[in-house]
mmCIF file of C-alpha atoms in Angstrom:
data_model
loop_
_atom_site.group_PDB
_atom_site.id
_atom_site.type_symbol
_atom_site.label_atom_id
_atom_site.label_comp_id
_atom_site.label_asym_id
_atom_site.label_seq_id
_atom_site.Cartn_x
_atom_site.Cartn_y
_atom_site.Cartn_z
ATOM 1 C CA UNK A 14 8.670 -93.672 -38.256
ATOM 2 C CA UNK A 15 5.150 -92.925 -37.059
ATOM 3 C CA UNK A 16 6.319 -89.554 -35.709
ATOM 4 C CA UNK A 17 7.864 -88.677 -39.079
ATOM 5 C CA UNK A 18 4.694 -89.610 -40.948
ATOM 6 C CA UNK A 19 2.613 -87.595 -38.492
ATOM 7 C CA UNK A 20 4.910 -84.570 -38.947
ATOM 8 C CA UNK A 21 4.626 -84.812 -42.744
ATOM 9 C CA UNK A 22 0.833 -85.062 -42.546
ATOM 10 C CA UNK A 23 0.642 -81.998 -40.313
ATOM 11 C CA UNK A 24 2.951 -80.015 -42.604
ATOM 12 C CA UNK A 25 0.844 -81.017 -45.611
ATOM 13 C CA UNK A 26 -2.376 -79.999 -43.864
ATOM 14 C CA UNK A 27 -0.898 -76.599 -43.037
ATOM 15 C CA UNK A 28 0.163 -76.099 -46.651
ATOM 16 C CA UNK A 29 3.858 -76.014 -45.808
ATOM 17 C CA UNK A 30 4.654 -78.530 -48.536
ATOM 18 C CA UNK A 31 2.685 -76.752 -51.266
ATOM 19 C CA UNK A 32 4.472 -75.115 -54.170
ATOM 20 C CA UNK A 33 4.842 -71.337 -53.589
ATOM 21 C CA UNK A 34 2.303 -69.267 -55.471
ATOM 22 C CA UNK A 35 3.665 -67.480 -58.495
ATOM 23 C CA UNK A 36 3.126 -63.744 -58.440
ATOM 24 C CA UNK A 37 0.881 -62.768 -61.367
ATOM 25 C CA UNK A 38 1.973 -59.141 -61.573
ATOM 26 C CA UNK A 39 4.810 -57.008 -60.220
ATOM 27 C CA UNK A 40 2.461 -54.042 -60.683
ATOM 28 C CA UNK A 41 -1.216 -54.727 -61.331
ATOM 29 C CA UNK A 42 -2.401 -53.483 -64.760
ATOM 30 C CA UNK A 43 -4.857 -51.145 -63.006
ATOM 31 C CA UNK A 44 -1.935 -49.349 -61.349
ATOM 32 C CA UNK A 45 0.558 -49.298 -64.220
ATOM 33 C CA UNK A 46 -0.236 -45.751 -65.337
ATOM 34 C CA UNK A 47 -0.565 -44.306 -61.832
ATOM 35 C CA UNK A 48 2.623 -42.244 -62.043
ATOM 36 C CA UNK A 49 2.213 -41.109 -65.656
ATOM 37 C CA UNK A 50 -1.359 -39.968 -65.093
ATOM 38 C CA UNK A 51 -0.301 -37.780 -62.137
ATOM 39 C CA UNK A 52 -3.766 -38.474 -60.783
ATOM 40 C CA UNK A 53 -2.994 -37.745 -57.153
ATOM 41 C CA UNK A 54 -0.711 -34.780 -57.837
ATOM 42 C CA UNK A 55 -3.311 -33.052 -60.001
ATOM 43 C CA UNK A 56 -6.091 -33.785 -57.520
ATOM 44 C CA UNK A 57 -4.005 -32.590 -54.572
ATOM 45 C CA UNK A 58 -2.980 -29.298 -56.179
ATOM 46 C CA UNK A 59 -6.471 -28.597 -57.476
ATOM 47 C CA UNK A 60 -8.109 -29.329 -54.112
ATOM 48 C CA UNK A 61 -5.834 -26.805 -52.384
ATOM 49 C CA UNK A 62 -7.543 -24.056 -54.389
ATOM 50 C CA UNK A 63 -10.736 -24.673 -52.433
ATOM 51 C CA UNK A 64 -10.084 -24.576 -48.661
ATOM 52 C CA UNK A 65 -13.636 -25.599 -47.718
ATOM 53 C CA UNK A 66 -13.533 -28.702 -49.920
ATOM 54 C CA UNK A 67 -10.004 -29.418 -48.696
ATOM 55 C CA UNK A 68 -11.275 -29.406 -45.119
ATOM 56 C CA UNK A 69 -14.160 -31.721 -46.033
ATOM 57 C CA UNK A 70 -11.743 -34.225 -47.567
ATOM 58 C CA UNK A 71 -8.887 -34.104 -45.032
ATOM 59 C CA UNK A 72 -10.889 -33.134 -41.925
ATOM 60 C CA UNK A 73 -8.265 -30.442 -41.337
ATOM 61 C CA UNK A 74 -7.215 -27.127 -42.867
ATOM 62 C CA UNK A 75 -4.467 -26.699 -45.454
ATOM 63 C CA UNK A 76 -2.289 -25.046 -42.810
ATOM 64 C CA UNK A 77 -2.757 -27.941 -40.385
ATOM 65 C CA UNK A 78 -1.961 -30.520 -43.068
ATOM 66 C CA UNK A 79 1.213 -28.691 -44.101
ATOM 67 C CA UNK A 80 2.313 -28.345 -40.487
ATOM 68 C CA UNK A 81 1.679 -32.020 -39.786
ATOM 69 C CA UNK A 82 3.521 -33.028 -42.938
ATOM 70 C CA UNK A 83 6.606 -31.033 -41.966
ATOM 71 C CA UNK A 84 6.694 -32.757 -38.585
ATOM 72 C CA UNK A 85 6.951 -36.205 -40.179
ATOM 73 C CA UNK A 86 8.392 -35.521 -43.641
ATOM 74 C CA UNK A 87 11.902 -36.748 -42.871
ATOM 75 C CA UNK A 88 10.552 -40.012 -41.430
ATOM 76 C CA UNK A 89 8.229 -40.992 -44.300
ATOM 77 C CA UNK A 90 10.347 -39.830 -47.246
ATOM 78 C CA UNK A 91 11.451 -42.786 -49.365
ATOM 79 C CA UNK A 92 14.188 -42.934 -52.000
ATOM 80 C CA UNK A 93 13.346 -43.426 -55.671
ATOM 81 C CA UNK A 94 14.427 -46.761 -57.118
ATOM 82 C CA UNK A 95 15.898 -47.360 -60.568
ATOM 83 C CA UNK A 96 12.749 -49.199 -61.669
ATOM 84 C CA UNK A 97 10.089 -47.057 -59.939
ATOM 85 C CA UNK A 98 9.616 -43.810 -58.062
ATOM 86 C CA UNK A 99 8.712 -43.703 -54.395
ATOM 87 C CA UNK A 100 5.203 -42.738 -53.316
ATOM 88 C CA UNK A 101 5.253 -39.070 -52.304
ATOM 89 C CA UNK A 102 5.003 -37.978 -48.677
ATOM 90 C CA UNK A 103 1.811 -36.049 -49.486
ATOM 91 C CA UNK A 104 0.143 -39.172 -50.817
ATOM 92 C CA UNK A 105 1.323 -41.302 -47.900
ATOM 93 C CA UNK A 106 -0.112 -38.895 -45.360
ATOM 94 C CA UNK A 107 -3.299 -38.473 -47.399
ATOM 95 C CA UNK A 108 -3.941 -42.220 -47.542
ATOM 96 C CA UNK A 109 -3.378 -42.473 -43.785
ATOM 97 C CA UNK A 110 -5.695 -39.577 -42.951
ATOM 98 C CA UNK A 111 -8.436 -40.966 -45.205
ATOM 99 C CA UNK A 112 -8.183 -44.303 -43.429
ATOM 100 C CA UNK A 113 -8.296 -42.694 -39.984
ATOM 101 C CA UNK A 114 -11.080 -40.204 -40.742
ATOM 102 C CA UNK A 115 -13.434 -42.436 -42.726
ATOM 103 C CA UNK A 116 -12.643 -45.965 -41.562
ATOM 104 C CA UNK A 117 -12.405 -47.038 -45.202
ATOM 105 C CA UNK A 118 -10.731 -50.419 -45.644
ATOM 106 C CA UNK A 119 -7.350 -50.893 -47.308
ATOM 107 C CA UNK A 120 -9.164 -52.792 -50.038
ATOM 108 C CA UNK A 121 -11.316 -49.755 -50.860
ATOM 109 C CA UNK A 122 -8.451 -47.264 -50.600
ATOM 110 C CA UNK A 123 -6.445 -49.115 -53.241
ATOM 111 C CA UNK A 124 -8.974 -47.975 -55.863
ATOM 112 C CA UNK A 125 -8.805 -44.361 -54.668
ATOM 113 C CA UNK A 126 -5.015 -44.182 -54.903
ATOM 114 C CA UNK A 127 -4.237 -46.940 -57.436
ATOM 115 C CA UNK A 128 -1.821 -48.464 -54.943
ATOM 116 C CA UNK A 129 -1.809 -52.160 -54.061
ATOM 117 C CA UNK A 130 -3.830 -53.095 -50.995
ATOM 118 C CA UNK A 131 -0.857 -54.537 -49.079
ATOM 119 C CA UNK A 132 1.187 -51.397 -49.852
ATOM 120 C CA UNK A 133 -1.647 -49.194 -48.570
ATOM 121 C CA UNK A 134 -1.649 -51.234 -45.365
ATOM 122 C CA UNK A 135 2.103 -50.842 -44.904
ATOM 123 C CA UNK A 136 1.889 -47.085 -45.537
ATOM 124 C CA UNK A 137 -0.913 -46.572 -43.015
ATOM 125 C CA UNK A 138 0.723 -48.676 -40.289
ATOM 126 C CA UNK A 139 4.129 -47.030 -40.728
ATOM 127 C CA UNK A 140 2.729 -43.500 -40.894
ATOM 128 C CA UNK A 141 0.543 -44.024 -37.812
ATOM 129 C CA UNK A 142 3.556 -45.246 -35.835
ATOM 130 C CA UNK A 143 5.557 -42.186 -36.908
ATOM 131 C CA UNK A 144 2.688 -39.807 -36.111
ATOM 132 C CA UNK A 145 2.561 -41.210 -32.577
ATOM 133 C CA UNK A 146 6.340 -41.072 -32.175
ATOM 134 C CA UNK A 147 6.522 -37.435 -33.280
ATOM 135 C CA UNK A 148 3.303 -35.986 -31.872
ATOM 136 C CA UNK A 149 2.968 -37.722 -28.507
ATOM 137 C CA UNK A 150 5.829 -35.791 -26.848
ATOM 138 C CA UNK A 151 4.429 -32.533 -28.297
ATOM 139 C CA UNK A 152 0.703 -33.048 -27.718
ATOM 140 C CA UNK A 153 0.555 -35.392 -24.709
ATOM 141 C CA UNK A 154 3.676 -34.882 -22.596
ATOM 142 C CA UNK A 155 3.672 -36.071 -18.997
ATOM 143 C CA UNK A 156 2.229 -33.199 -16.907
ATOM 144 C CA UNK A 157 4.484 -31.404 -14.438
ATOM 145 C CA UNK A 158 3.295 -30.446 -10.956
ATOM 146 C CA UNK A 159 2.543 -26.935 -12.214
ATOM 147 C CA UNK A 160 0.476 -28.383 -15.079
ATOM 148 C CA UNK A 161 -1.545 -30.542 -12.683
ATOM 149 C CA UNK A 162 -2.396 -27.465 -10.608
ATOM 150 C CA UNK A 163 -3.381 -25.550 -13.744
ATOM 151 C CA UNK A 164 -5.706 -28.386 -14.800
ATOM 152 C CA UNK A 165 -7.299 -28.493 -11.322
ATOM 153 C CA UNK A 166 -7.893 -24.734 -11.388
ATOM 154 C CA UNK A 167 -9.581 -25.015 -14.779
ATOM 155 C CA UNK A 168 -11.841 -27.827 -13.523
ATOM 156 C CA UNK A 169 -12.920 -25.610 -10.641
ATOM 157 C CA UNK A 170 -13.511 -22.562 -12.863
ATOM 158 C CA UNK A 171 -15.505 -24.476 -15.470
ATOM 159 C CA UNK A 172 -17.265 -27.129 -13.395
ATOM 160 C CA UNK A 173 -17.140 -25.881 -9.811
ATOM 161 C CA UNK A 174 -15.241 -29.072 -8.888
ATOM 162 C CA UNK A 175 -12.165 -28.375 -6.712
ATOM 163 C CA UNK A 176 -9.045 -30.538 -6.505
ATOM 164 C CA UNK A 177 -9.905 -32.477 -9.675
ATOM 165 C CA UNK A 178 -7.037 -33.421 -11.977
ATOM 166 C CA UNK A 179 -8.523 -35.545 -14.763
ATOM 167 C CA UNK A 180 -11.657 -37.257 -16.046
ATOM 168 C CA UNK A 181 -11.275 -40.890 -17.115
ATOM 169 C CA UNK A 182 -13.480 -43.013 -19.347
ATOM 170 C CA UNK A 183 -13.312 -46.004 -21.676
ATOM 171 C CA UNK A 184 -14.843 -46.466 -25.118
ATOM 172 C CA UNK A 185 -15.482 -49.847 -26.724
ATOM 173 C CA UNK A 186 -14.289 -49.900 -30.339
ATOM 174 C CA UNK A 187 -16.164 -52.594 -32.265
ATOM 175 C CA UNK A 188 -13.947 -55.140 -34.021
ATOM 176 C CA UNK A 189 -14.045 -58.608 -35.529
ATOM 177 C CA UNK A 190 -13.399 -61.352 -33.033
ATOM 178 C CA UNK A 191 -9.758 -62.458 -33.495
ATOM 179 C CA UNK A 192 -9.194 -66.137 -34.257
ATOM 180 C CA UNK A 193 -8.845 -68.413 -31.239
ATOM 181 C CA UNK A 194 -9.477 -65.527 -28.821
ATOM 182 C CA UNK A 195 -12.489 -67.087 -27.126
ATOM 183 C CA UNK A 196 -14.463 -64.511 -25.184
ATOM 184 C CA UNK A 197 -11.525 -62.181 -24.443
ATOM 185 C CA UNK A 198 -12.780 -59.495 -26.822
ATOM 186 C CA UNK A 199 -16.519 -60.023 -26.191
ATOM 187 C CA UNK A 200 -17.811 -57.059 -24.176
ATOM 188 C CA UNK A 201 -20.877 -56.539 -22.001
ATOM 189 C CA UNK A 202 -22.309 -54.618 -24.954
ATOM 190 C CA UNK A 203 -22.709 -58.001 -26.684
ATOM 191 C CA UNK A 204 -20.170 -57.464 -29.456
ATOM 192 C CA UNK A 205 -16.432 -57.915 -29.948
ATOM 193 C CA UNK A 206 -14.362 -54.852 -29.104
ATOM 194 C CA UNK A 207 -11.115 -53.378 -27.901
ATOM 195 C CA UNK A 208 -11.086 -50.620 -25.301
ATOM 196 C CA UNK A 209 -9.892 -47.051 -25.831
ATOM 197 C CA UNK A 210 -9.155 -45.574 -22.402
ATOM 198 C CA UNK A 211 -8.873 -41.779 -22.276
ATOM 199 C CA UNK A 212 -7.668 -39.413 -19.553
ATOM 200 C CA UNK A 213 -8.799 -35.843 -20.339
ATOM 201 C CA UNK A 214 -8.519 -32.408 -18.737
ATOM 202 C CA UNK A 215 -11.244 -29.788 -18.202
ATOM 203 C CA UNK A 216 -10.823 -28.517 -21.769
ATOM 204 C CA UNK A 217 -11.519 -32.023 -23.152
ATOM 205 C CA UNK A 218 -7.894 -32.368 -24.274
ATOM 206 C CA UNK A 219 -6.349 -35.813 -23.993
ATOM 207 C CA UNK A 220 -3.599 -36.082 -21.412
ATOM 208 C CA UNK A 221 -3.020 -39.801 -21.983
ATOM 209 C CA UNK A 222 -4.619 -42.743 -23.805
ATOM 210 C CA UNK A 223 -4.465 -46.517 -23.678
ATOM 211 C CA UNK A 224 -5.592 -48.584 -26.677
ATOM 212 C CA UNK A 225 -6.057 -52.300 -27.166
ATOM 213 C CA UNK A 226 -7.341 -53.764 -23.904
ATOM 214 C CA UNK A 227 -9.670 -56.778 -24.206
ATOM 215 C CA UNK A 228 -13.337 -55.885 -24.638
ATOM 216 C CA UNK A 229 -14.295 -58.097 -21.672
ATOM 217 C CA UNK A 230 -12.280 -55.915 -19.280
ATOM 218 C CA UNK A 231 -13.962 -53.277 -17.127
ATOM 219 C CA UNK A 232 -12.781 -49.661 -17.084
ATOM 220 C CA UNK A 233 -11.235 -49.966 -13.611
ATOM 221 C CA UNK A 234 -9.035 -52.904 -14.598
ATOM 222 C CA UNK A 235 -8.083 -51.366 -17.952
ATOM 223 C CA UNK A 236 -7.002 -48.189 -16.153
ATOM 224 C CA UNK A 237 -5.065 -50.109 -13.499
ATOM 225 C CA UNK A 238 -3.136 -52.086 -16.135
ATOM 226 C CA UNK A 239 -2.464 -49.083 -18.432
ATOM 227 C CA UNK A 240 0.922 -47.329 -18.433
ATOM 228 C CA UNK A 241 -0.721 -44.258 -16.912
ATOM 229 C CA UNK A 242 -2.431 -46.309 -14.209
ATOM 230 C CA UNK A 243 0.738 -48.178 -13.277
ATOM 231 C CA UNK A 244 2.642 -44.899 -12.926
ATOM 232 C CA UNK A 245 -0.144 -43.424 -10.807
ATOM 233 C CA UNK A 246 -0.373 -46.409 -8.448
ATOM 234 C CA UNK A 247 3.410 -46.480 -8.035
ATOM 235 C CA UNK A 248 3.546 -42.734 -7.224
ATOM 236 C CA UNK A 249 5.701 -41.842 -10.237
ATOM 237 C CA UNK A 250 3.763 -38.662 -11.093
ATOM 238 C CA UNK A 251 4.564 -35.304 -9.552
ATOM 239 C CA UNK A 252 1.063 -34.749 -8.184
ATOM 240 C CA UNK A 253 0.297 -31.673 -6.081
ATOM 241 C CA UNK A 254 0.262 -31.972 -2.316
ATOM 242 C CA UNK A 255 -2.938 -31.787 -0.288
ATOM 243 C CA UNK A 256 -4.772 -28.489 -0.684
ATOM 244 C CA UNK A 257 -7.583 -26.739 1.163
ATOM 245 C CA UNK A 258 -10.959 -26.719 -0.501
ATOM 246 C CA UNK A 259 -12.414 -23.321 -1.473
ATOM 247 C CA UNK A 260 -13.586 -21.178 1.458
ATOM 248 C CA UNK A 261 -11.785 -23.395 3.991
ATOM 249 C CA UNK A 262 -8.561 -22.892 5.903
ATOM 250 C CA UNK A 263 -8.028 -26.326 7.422
ATOM 251 C CA UNK A 264 -8.360 -30.053 6.750
ATOM 252 C CA UNK A 265 -6.607 -30.082 3.331
ATOM 253 C CA UNK A 266 -7.839 -32.679 0.843
ATOM 254 C CA UNK A 267 -6.062 -34.744 -1.837
ATOM 255 C CA UNK A 268 -6.436 -34.144 -5.546
ATOM 256 C CA UNK A 269 -8.582 -36.719 -7.320
ATOM 257 C CA UNK A 270 -9.294 -38.352 -10.664
ATOM 258 C CA UNK A 271 -12.939 -38.869 -11.589
ATOM 259 C CA UNK A 272 -14.759 -41.404 -13.746
ATOM 260 C CA UNK A 273 -16.577 -39.566 -16.527
ATOM 261 C CA UNK A 274 -20.256 -40.398 -16.997
ATOM 262 C CA UNK A 275 -21.421 -40.224 -20.643
ATOM 263 C CA UNK A 276 -24.386 -37.997 -21.365
ATOM 264 C CA UNK A 277 -27.592 -39.790 -22.280
#
């Protein structure tokens, strides 16, 4: 009996026995006239008349936006329902790009688009996942042996550094400390963060990224535990064989990855 009473007390404390909250609105009064007003459609079409302002707002050109939209259109197109129309693909991508480029919260974006905050969050998360799914194979494919050699040649031409394949560095992205996470996300910079690990070529183009490591982790450990690092340490990449350094004909040397040092 004591166990049952204890279980009931715990459930009550967690709110599991409370009556479910009644939803006040299906559509909030602020958003009722969103479709009829054509607010986004009019804004979108008018902004396209001014390429410079378009670039300021989207952080990309009209051509780039249209190209990106065509890549993902089939994946983010939703069917209209009998009681409401689906949010357009243009508006879905726009909301996502505004979130990514400005860091504006979902709560603030709901007033820009007259879309509920939770819906904005779902749109951004879904669209980001689709962008990665579609663009990663196009923009960050796994390099072939020929590509590795090309990257090394560019490093030598631009930086006078032979046999160099990639530059690696981590960036701490400030965040709120997750509940019950202890010091996992607390970095040496004295704030909570997650780590963005980047592997870039001589043209500063990303070859691979790793996002989400604990802020307390050092760059070497983050790299070792990343998908890229695990493949590298298990010899799964088609790296070039040893090669002679410039102006030498013997004692070939391996190709290397370097740790980037930020400019001060």
